[in-house]
Short mmCIF file of C-alpha atoms (C1' of nucleotides) in Angstrom, two decimals:
data_model
loop_
_atom_site.label_atom_id
_atom_site.label_comp_id
_atom_site.label_asym_id
_atom_site.label_seq_id
_atom_site.Cartn_x
_atom_site.Cartn_y
_atom_site.Cartn_z
CA MET A 13 -16.32 1.00 -32.54
CA LEU A 14 -15.35 -2.09 -30.65
CA ALA A 15 -17.30 -3.83 -27.83
CA ILE A 16 -15.22 -4.95 -24.77
CA GLY A 17 -15.65 -8.42 -25.80
CA THR A 18 -13.90 -7.84 -29.12
CA LEU A 19 -10.87 -6.33 -27.14
CA SER A 20 -11.08 -9.33 -24.91
CA ARG A 21 -10.85 -11.85 -27.69
CA ARG A 22 -8.26 -9.92 -29.65
CA THR A 23 -5.85 -9.52 -26.71
CA GLY A 24 -6.71 -12.61 -24.74
CA THR A 25 -7.63 -10.40 -21.87
CA LYS A 26 -10.75 -11.34 -19.81
CA VAL A 27 -13.54 -8.77 -19.93
CA GLN A 28 -13.34 -8.17 -16.20
CA THR A 29 -9.63 -7.49 -16.32
CA ILE A 30 -10.16 -4.77 -18.91
CA ARG A 31 -12.71 -3.10 -16.68
CA TYR A 32 -10.25 -3.53 -13.85
CA TYR A 33 -7.54 -1.77 -15.86
CA GLU A 34 -9.96 1.04 -16.40
CA GLU A 35 -10.75 1.21 -12.80
CA ILE A 36 -7.30 1.56 -11.77
CA GLY A 37 -6.45 4.07 -14.55
CA LEU A 38 -4.26 2.01 -16.83
CA MET A 39 -6.81 2.29 -19.54
CA ASN A 40 -8.65 5.44 -20.43
CA GLU A 41 -12.26 5.63 -19.53
CA ALA A 42 -14.02 4.26 -22.49
CA GLY A 43 -16.75 6.00 -24.38
CA ARG A 44 -20.17 4.66 -23.97
CA THR A 45 -23.37 3.78 -25.95
CA ALA A 46 -26.58 5.36 -25.10
CA GLY A 47 -27.34 2.22 -23.09
CA GLY A 48 -24.19 2.50 -21.18
CA GLN A 49 -21.94 -0.13 -22.91
CA ARG A 50 -18.16 0.54 -23.42
CA ARG A 51 -16.98 1.24 -26.96
CA TYR A 52 -13.46 1.36 -27.91
CA PHE A 53 -11.18 2.65 -30.90
CA GLU A 54 -8.27 0.93 -32.30
CA LYS A 55 -5.86 2.80 -30.24
CA ASP A 56 -7.52 1.46 -27.08
CA LEU A 57 -6.82 -2.02 -28.50
CA ASP A 58 -3.27 -1.09 -29.04
CA ARG A 59 -2.81 0.27 -25.56
CA LEU A 60 -4.39 -2.87 -24.13
CA ALA A 61 -2.15 -5.16 -26.29
CA PHE A 62 0.81 -3.04 -24.83
CA ILE A 63 -0.17 -3.66 -21.36
CA ARG A 64 -0.79 -7.37 -21.79
CA HIS A 65 2.48 -7.80 -23.57
CA SER A 66 4.29 -5.98 -20.79
CA ARG A 67 2.52 -8.18 -18.16
CA GLN A 68 3.71 -11.20 -20.05
CA LEU A 69 7.24 -9.95 -19.68
CA GLY A 70 6.60 -9.62 -16.03
CA PHE A 71 6.41 -5.92 -15.62
CA SER A 72 4.39 -4.70 -12.74
CA LEU A 73 1.33 -2.58 -13.36
CA ASP A 74 3.27 0.41 -11.88
CA SER A 75 6.04 -0.02 -14.29
CA ILE A 76 3.63 -0.44 -17.05
CA ARG A 77 2.08 2.84 -15.96
CA GLU A 78 5.39 4.43 -16.43
CA LEU A 79 6.00 2.84 -19.76
CA LEU A 80 2.75 4.10 -21.13
CA ASP A 81 3.44 7.50 -20.03
CA LEU A 82 6.73 7.46 -21.76
CA SER A 83 5.16 5.92 -24.77
CA ASP A 84 2.53 8.81 -24.90
CA ASN A 85 5.23 11.46 -24.93
CA PRO A 86 7.48 10.51 -27.74
CA SER A 87 9.71 13.58 -27.39
CA GLN A 88 11.57 12.44 -24.10
CA SER A 89 14.58 10.53 -23.81
CA CYS A 90 14.57 6.82 -24.08
CA ALA A 91 16.76 6.50 -21.00
CA GLU A 92 13.88 6.13 -18.61
CA ALA A 93 12.17 3.22 -20.52
CA ASP A 94 15.55 1.65 -20.86
CA SER A 95 16.23 1.74 -17.00
CA ILE A 96 12.71 0.30 -16.28
CA ALA A 97 13.43 -2.63 -18.62
CA ARG A 98 17.00 -3.04 -17.06
CA ARG A 99 15.48 -3.15 -13.61
CA GLN A 100 12.98 -5.69 -14.78
CA LEU A 101 15.77 -7.79 -16.24
CA HIS A 102 17.70 -7.73 -13.04
CA GLN A 103 14.59 -8.79 -11.19
CA VAL A 104 14.13 -11.63 -13.47
CA GLU A 105 17.62 -12.80 -13.10
CA GLN A 106 17.40 -12.61 -9.35
CA ARG A 107 14.30 -14.76 -9.45
CA ILE A 108 15.86 -17.25 -11.66
CA LYS A 109 18.89 -17.44 -9.32
CA ARG A 110 16.71 -18.10 -6.34
CA LEU A 111 14.51 -20.65 -8.10
CA GLN A 112 17.61 -22.55 -9.09
CA ALA A 113 18.75 -22.82 -5.49
CA LEU A 114 15.45 -24.03 -4.66
CA LYS A 115 15.36 -26.56 -7.55
CA LYS A 116 18.68 -28.04 -6.24
CA GLU A 117 17.29 -28.39 -2.83
CA LEU A 118 14.20 -30.03 -4.01
CA LYS A 119 15.96 -32.35 -6.36
CA ARG A 120 18.21 -33.52 -3.48
CA MET A 121 15.21 -33.99 -1.30
CA VAL A 122 13.39 -36.06 -3.76
CA ALA A 123 16.43 -38.06 -4.91
CA GLU A 124 17.23 -39.16 -1.33
CA CYS A 125 13.68 -40.57 -0.53
CA ASP A 126 13.54 -44.06 -0.99
CA GLY A 127 9.69 -44.38 -0.72
CA ASP A 128 9.62 -46.11 2.65
CA SER A 129 7.41 -45.13 5.64
CA VAL A 130 6.90 -41.60 6.59
CA ALA A 131 8.86 -42.09 9.74
CA GLU A 132 12.18 -42.04 7.80
CA CYS A 133 11.00 -39.94 4.92
CA LYS A 134 13.78 -37.88 3.64
CA VAL A 135 11.45 -35.12 2.43
CA LEU A 136 9.91 -34.49 5.68
CA GLU A 137 13.13 -34.98 7.48
CA VAL A 138 14.69 -32.11 5.46
CA LEU A 139 11.72 -29.84 5.99
CA ARG A 140 11.88 -30.51 9.62
CA ASP A 141 15.53 -29.64 9.97
CA HIS A 142 16.88 -26.57 8.03
CA ALA A 143 20.44 -27.71 9.10
CA GLU A 144 20.10 -30.41 6.52
CA CYS A 145 20.08 -27.85 3.70
CA LEU A 146 23.17 -27.37 1.66
CA THR A 147 22.10 -24.09 -0.02
CA GLU A 148 20.96 -20.82 1.37
CA HIS A 149 17.32 -19.88 0.71
CA ASP A 150 16.43 -17.27 3.23
CA GLU A 151 14.06 -15.15 1.18
CA ILE A 152 10.44 -16.14 0.75
CA GLY A 153 8.66 -14.88 -2.23
CA ALA A 154 11.05 -12.62 -4.07
CA MET B 26 6.45 -21.95 28.02
CA LEU B 27 7.27 -19.58 25.15
CA ALA B 28 5.71 -16.35 24.19
CA ILE B 29 4.78 -15.57 20.71
CA GLY B 30 7.67 -13.13 20.49
CA THR B 31 10.17 -15.92 21.26
CA LEU B 32 8.88 -18.02 18.48
CA SER B 33 8.95 -15.03 16.18
CA ARG B 34 12.57 -14.41 16.97
CA ARG B 35 13.65 -18.08 16.82
CA THR B 36 12.09 -18.78 13.45
CA GLY B 37 12.33 -15.42 11.81
CA THR B 38 8.55 -15.22 11.49
CA LYS B 39 6.65 -12.00 12.18
CA VAL B 40 4.34 -12.15 15.11
CA GLN B 41 1.18 -11.47 13.00
CA THR B 42 2.02 -14.25 10.65
CA ILE B 43 2.16 -16.76 13.43
CA ARG B 44 -1.27 -15.63 14.49
CA TYR B 45 -2.34 -15.82 10.91
CA TYR B 46 -1.07 -19.37 10.71
CA GLU B 47 -3.27 -20.16 13.77
CA GLU B 48 -6.17 -18.39 12.16
CA ILE B 49 -6.08 -20.57 9.10
CA GLY B 50 -5.51 -23.69 11.00
CA LEU B 51 -1.86 -24.44 10.13
CA MET B 52 -0.71 -24.04 13.66
CA ASN B 53 -2.69 -25.52 16.51
CA GLU B 54 -4.53 -23.11 18.78
CA ALA B 55 -2.03 -21.96 21.34
CA GLY B 56 -2.68 -22.28 25.20
CA ARG B 57 -3.34 -18.99 26.90
CA THR B 58 -2.27 -17.32 30.00
CA ALA B 59 -4.90 -16.10 32.56
CA GLY B 60 -4.60 -12.79 30.72
CA GLY B 61 -5.18 -14.18 27.28
CA GLN B 62 -1.59 -14.17 25.93
CA ARG B 63 -0.46 -17.20 23.81
CA ARG B 64 2.01 -19.64 25.16
CA TYR B 65 3.84 -22.38 23.19
CA PHE B 66 5.77 -25.63 23.72
CA GLU B 67 8.90 -26.69 21.89
CA LYS B 68 6.91 -28.80 19.62
CA ASP B 69 4.95 -25.70 18.35
CA LEU B 70 8.37 -24.13 17.74
CA ASP B 71 9.25 -27.12 15.54
CA ARG B 72 6.02 -27.01 13.67
CA LEU B 73 6.52 -23.32 12.89
CA ALA B 74 10.04 -24.13 11.75
CA PHE B 75 8.73 -26.76 9.47
CA ILE B 76 6.18 -24.38 7.99
CA ARG B 77 8.81 -21.64 7.52
CA HIS B 78 11.36 -23.77 5.94
CA SER B 79 8.73 -25.35 3.58
CA ARG B 80 7.68 -21.77 2.51
CA GLN B 81 11.28 -20.98 1.82
CA LEU B 82 11.28 -23.85 -0.53
CA GLY B 83 8.26 -22.50 -2.20
CA PHE B 84 5.59 -24.87 -1.02
CA SER B 85 2.13 -23.36 -0.92
CA LEU B 86 0.29 -23.28 2.40
CA ASP B 87 -2.02 -26.01 0.98
CA SER B 88 0.93 -28.18 0.35
CA ILE B 89 2.43 -27.53 3.74
CA ARG B 90 -0.95 -28.43 5.27
CA GLU B 91 -0.68 -31.89 3.56
CA LEU B 92 2.91 -32.31 4.47
CA LEU B 93 2.21 -31.51 8.14
CA ASP B 94 -0.60 -34.10 8.08
CA LEU B 95 1.74 -36.67 6.76
CA SER B 96 4.43 -35.66 9.33
CA ASP B 97 1.83 -36.16 12.09
CA ASN B 98 1.11 -39.71 11.02
CA PRO B 99 4.50 -41.35 10.80
CA SER B 100 3.06 -44.89 9.77
CA GLN B 101 1.95 -44.01 6.37
CA SER B 102 3.86 -44.44 3.13
CA CYS B 103 6.13 -41.77 2.17
CA ALA B 104 4.90 -41.83 -1.33
CA GLU B 105 2.62 -38.90 -0.80
CA ALA B 106 5.10 -36.59 0.61
CA ASP B 107 7.32 -37.52 -2.19
CA SER B 108 4.77 -36.67 -4.75
CA ILE B 109 4.05 -33.30 -3.19
CA ALA B 110 7.88 -32.55 -3.35
CA ARG B 111 7.96 -33.69 -7.01
CA ARG B 112 5.09 -31.54 -7.97
CA GLN B 113 6.84 -28.67 -6.39
CA LEU B 114 10.08 -29.43 -8.20
CA HIS B 115 8.19 -29.54 -11.47
CA GLN B 116 6.58 -26.31 -10.70
CA VAL B 117 9.87 -24.57 -9.93
CA GLU B 118 11.37 -26.02 -13.16
CA GLN B 119 8.58 -24.57 -15.10
CA ARG B 120 8.95 -21.16 -13.68
CA ILE B 121 12.61 -21.35 -14.34
CA LYS B 122 12.04 -22.04 -17.86
CA ARG B 123 9.49 -19.37 -18.28
CA LEU B 124 11.75 -16.81 -16.50
CA GLN B 125 14.52 -17.71 -18.83
CA ALA B 126 12.49 -16.97 -21.85
CA LEU B 127 11.59 -13.65 -20.33
CA LYS B 128 15.23 -12.90 -19.60
CA LYS B 129 16.26 -13.55 -23.24
CA GLU B 130 13.53 -11.26 -24.47
CA LEU B 131 14.35 -8.47 -22.07
CA LYS B 132 18.01 -8.72 -22.71
CA ARG B 133 17.41 -8.27 -26.45
CA MET B 134 15.11 -5.40 -25.91
CA VAL B 135 17.65 -3.65 -23.73
CA ALA B 136 20.61 -4.43 -25.88
CA GLU B 137 18.88 -2.97 -28.99
CA CYS B 138 18.05 0.23 -27.15
CA ASP B 139 20.52 3.01 -28.27
CA GLY B 140 19.40 5.61 -25.76
CA ASP B 141 17.74 8.00 -28.35
CA SER B 142 14.27 9.52 -28.23
CA VAL B 143 11.31 7.71 -27.08
CA ALA B 144 9.99 7.99 -30.62
CA GLU B 145 12.29 5.27 -31.81
CA CYS B 146 12.95 3.51 -28.49
CA LYS B 147 13.35 -0.10 -29.08
CA VAL B 148 12.03 -1.10 -25.63
CA LEU B 149 8.62 0.57 -26.24
CA GLU B 150 8.59 -0.68 -29.78
CA VAL B 151 8.83 -4.27 -28.68
CA LEU B 152 6.29 -3.79 -26.11
CA ARG B 153 3.91 -2.25 -28.63
CA ASP B 154 4.26 -5.11 -31.06
CA HIS B 155 4.30 -8.66 -29.87
CA ALA B 156 5.31 -9.86 -33.37
CA GLU B 157 8.78 -8.59 -32.64
CA CYS B 158 9.23 -11.21 -29.99
CA LEU B 159 11.35 -14.06 -30.82
CA THR B 160 10.36 -16.36 -27.84
CA GLU B 161 7.09 -17.39 -26.77
CA HIS B 162 5.77 -16.22 -23.37
CA ASP B 163 2.04 -16.63 -23.29
CA GLU B 164 1.55 -17.43 -19.78
CA ILE B 165 1.31 -14.55 -17.12
CA GLY B 166 2.27 -15.13 -13.63
CA ALA B 167 2.98 -18.92 -13.51
"C1'" DG C 26 2.92 -2.47 46.28
"C1'" DA C 27 3.71 0.90 42.58
"C1'" DT C 28 5.27 2.08 38.23
"C1'" DA C 29 7.05 1.97 33.63
"C1'" DC C 30 7.11 0.06 29.30
"C1'" DA C 31 7.90 -3.77 26.11
"C1'" DA C 32 5.29 -7.02 24.44
"C1'" DG C 33 0.97 -8.95 23.89
"C1'" DC C 34 -4.08 -8.74 22.44
"C1'" DT C 35 -8.30 -8.13 18.63
"C1'" DA C 36 -10.15 -6.28 14.64
"C1'" DC C 37 -9.83 -4.56 10.45
"C1'" DA C 38 -7.74 -2.57 6.17
"C1'" DG C 39 -4.62 -3.16 2.45
"C1'" DC C 40 -1.04 -5.00 -1.05
"C1'" DA C 41 -0.86 -7.24 -6.14
"C1'" DG C 42 -3.50 -8.66 -9.89
"C1'" DA C 43 -6.71 -10.21 -11.06
"C1'" DT C 44 -11.12 -13.49 -11.15
"C1'" DA C 45 -16.10 -15.14 -10.30
"C1'" DG C 46 -20.78 -14.58 -9.32
"C1'" DA C 47 -25.30 -12.42 -8.63
"C1'" DG C 48 -28.77 -10.05 -10.52
"C1'" DG C 49 -30.07 -6.99 -13.85
"C1'" DT C 50 -29.94 -4.42 -18.69
"C1'" DT C 51 -28.79 -3.66 -23.78
"C1'" DC C 52 -27.72 -4.80 -28.35
"C1'" DA C 53 -28.29 -6.97 -32.72
"C1'" DA C 54 -29.88 -10.66 -35.55
"C1'" DG C 55 -33.76 -12.85 -37.37
"C1'" DC D 27 -40.92 -7.98 -31.66
"C1'" DT D 28 -38.56 -11.56 -29.63
"C1'" DT D 29 -34.66 -13.90 -28.27
"C1'" DG D 30 -30.31 -14.64 -26.27
"C1'" DA D 31 -25.62 -13.50 -26.12
"C1'" DA D 32 -23.09 -9.94 -24.39
"C1'" DC D 33 -23.05 -6.18 -21.52
"C1'" DC D 34 -23.55 -3.64 -16.94
"C1'" DT D 35 -22.50 -2.74 -11.64
"C1'" DC D 36 -21.38 -4.37 -7.23
"C1'" DT D 37 -19.33 -7.21 -4.27
"C1'" DA D 38 -16.65 -11.09 -2.74
"C1'" DT D 39 -12.80 -14.09 -3.15
"C1'" DC D 40 -7.95 -15.77 -3.99
"C1'" DT D 41 -2.70 -16.09 -1.75
"C1'" DG D 42 0.17 -14.92 1.90
"C1'" DC D 43 0.98 -12.07 4.51
"C1'" DT D 44 1.85 -6.94 6.59
"C1'" DG D 45 0.51 -2.77 9.11
"C1'" DT D 46 -2.30 0.08 12.00
"C1'" DA D 47 -5.32 1.55 15.82
"C1'" DG D 48 -6.25 1.40 20.26
"C1'" DC D 49 -6.24 -1.28 24.24
"C1'" DT D 50 -4.49 -4.85 27.97
"C1'" DT D 51 -0.81 -7.91 30.11
"C1'" DG D 52 3.46 -9.34 31.86
"C1'" DT D 53 7.60 -8.54 34.11
"C1'" DA D 54 11.45 -6.02 35.89
"C1'" DT D 55 12.85 -2.58 38.87
"C1'" DC D 56 12.36 0.51 42.78
#
DNA sequence: GATACAAGCTACAGCAGATAGAGGTTCAAG
DNA sequence: CTTGAACCTCTATCTGCTGTAGCTTGTATC
């Protein structure tokens, strides 16, 4: 029987985060001691590790929920899991693209700045006037 | 005198977002009509455009606040603005790096999946066992 | 001047994905 | 039996908005 702190240490997840995962139904409700403290089995540790690892790969909690469902039902086709992963890959690729456009723009901005007074600061000038941008960057966030 | 909807249309910012920027002090408090509606000058439009453009380049609202302060005081040295931009560039580069590691891992995961049953699904297997990862990807979010 | 209706207003809730703190209780070692 | 680390719940906070409810204002047209 493992205490929550043990799971925390062994997966690098904050204790509050584990409780949060329980709250939103990603982790099963843990058993309790007579005094009300959570106690876990190895399988809970595995599940948490799965969640954490998926998060590290950028999957959303919703996607992870789907992946866990699939993982719990080993008889189904793998196609679903595959498509979730492909979707994630696509998203990551899109984000990289976008960030590379930003990087280019920022680099240009920084390179053109000669360190003089703010009045003629290239950085601020570019920010003031979108027309000075060479690349498109219309989405925020993404 | 411009209504909030005009600013919204001309900068591609949602009306609520403009009010939000006012609330958090990024935009100055707008003048009001007798009936209580906000009215703006061209300079407010410029300021909003600056904010939006900076957001598109990925700057945080806090950074934008600093940049606006600098922009409002044209006598200072440009160094500060420059360093904010460099910091932003660095962050973008870090995020790209991280995403490229994720991309590699996801690609491998997806490529190895042969579409059979979940029981031997490579995608789920990799997620289950971090040891199967080739690349490091320790940070979440970033 | 009356009417219609788009556009404005405030206030509050909610999203992801946690994280932090207050204030109190339990467990396990010595 | 005592100590103190680790646990508990509950609530608030973060970023950067976005959406809704329910009401008021502004303006164009008749």
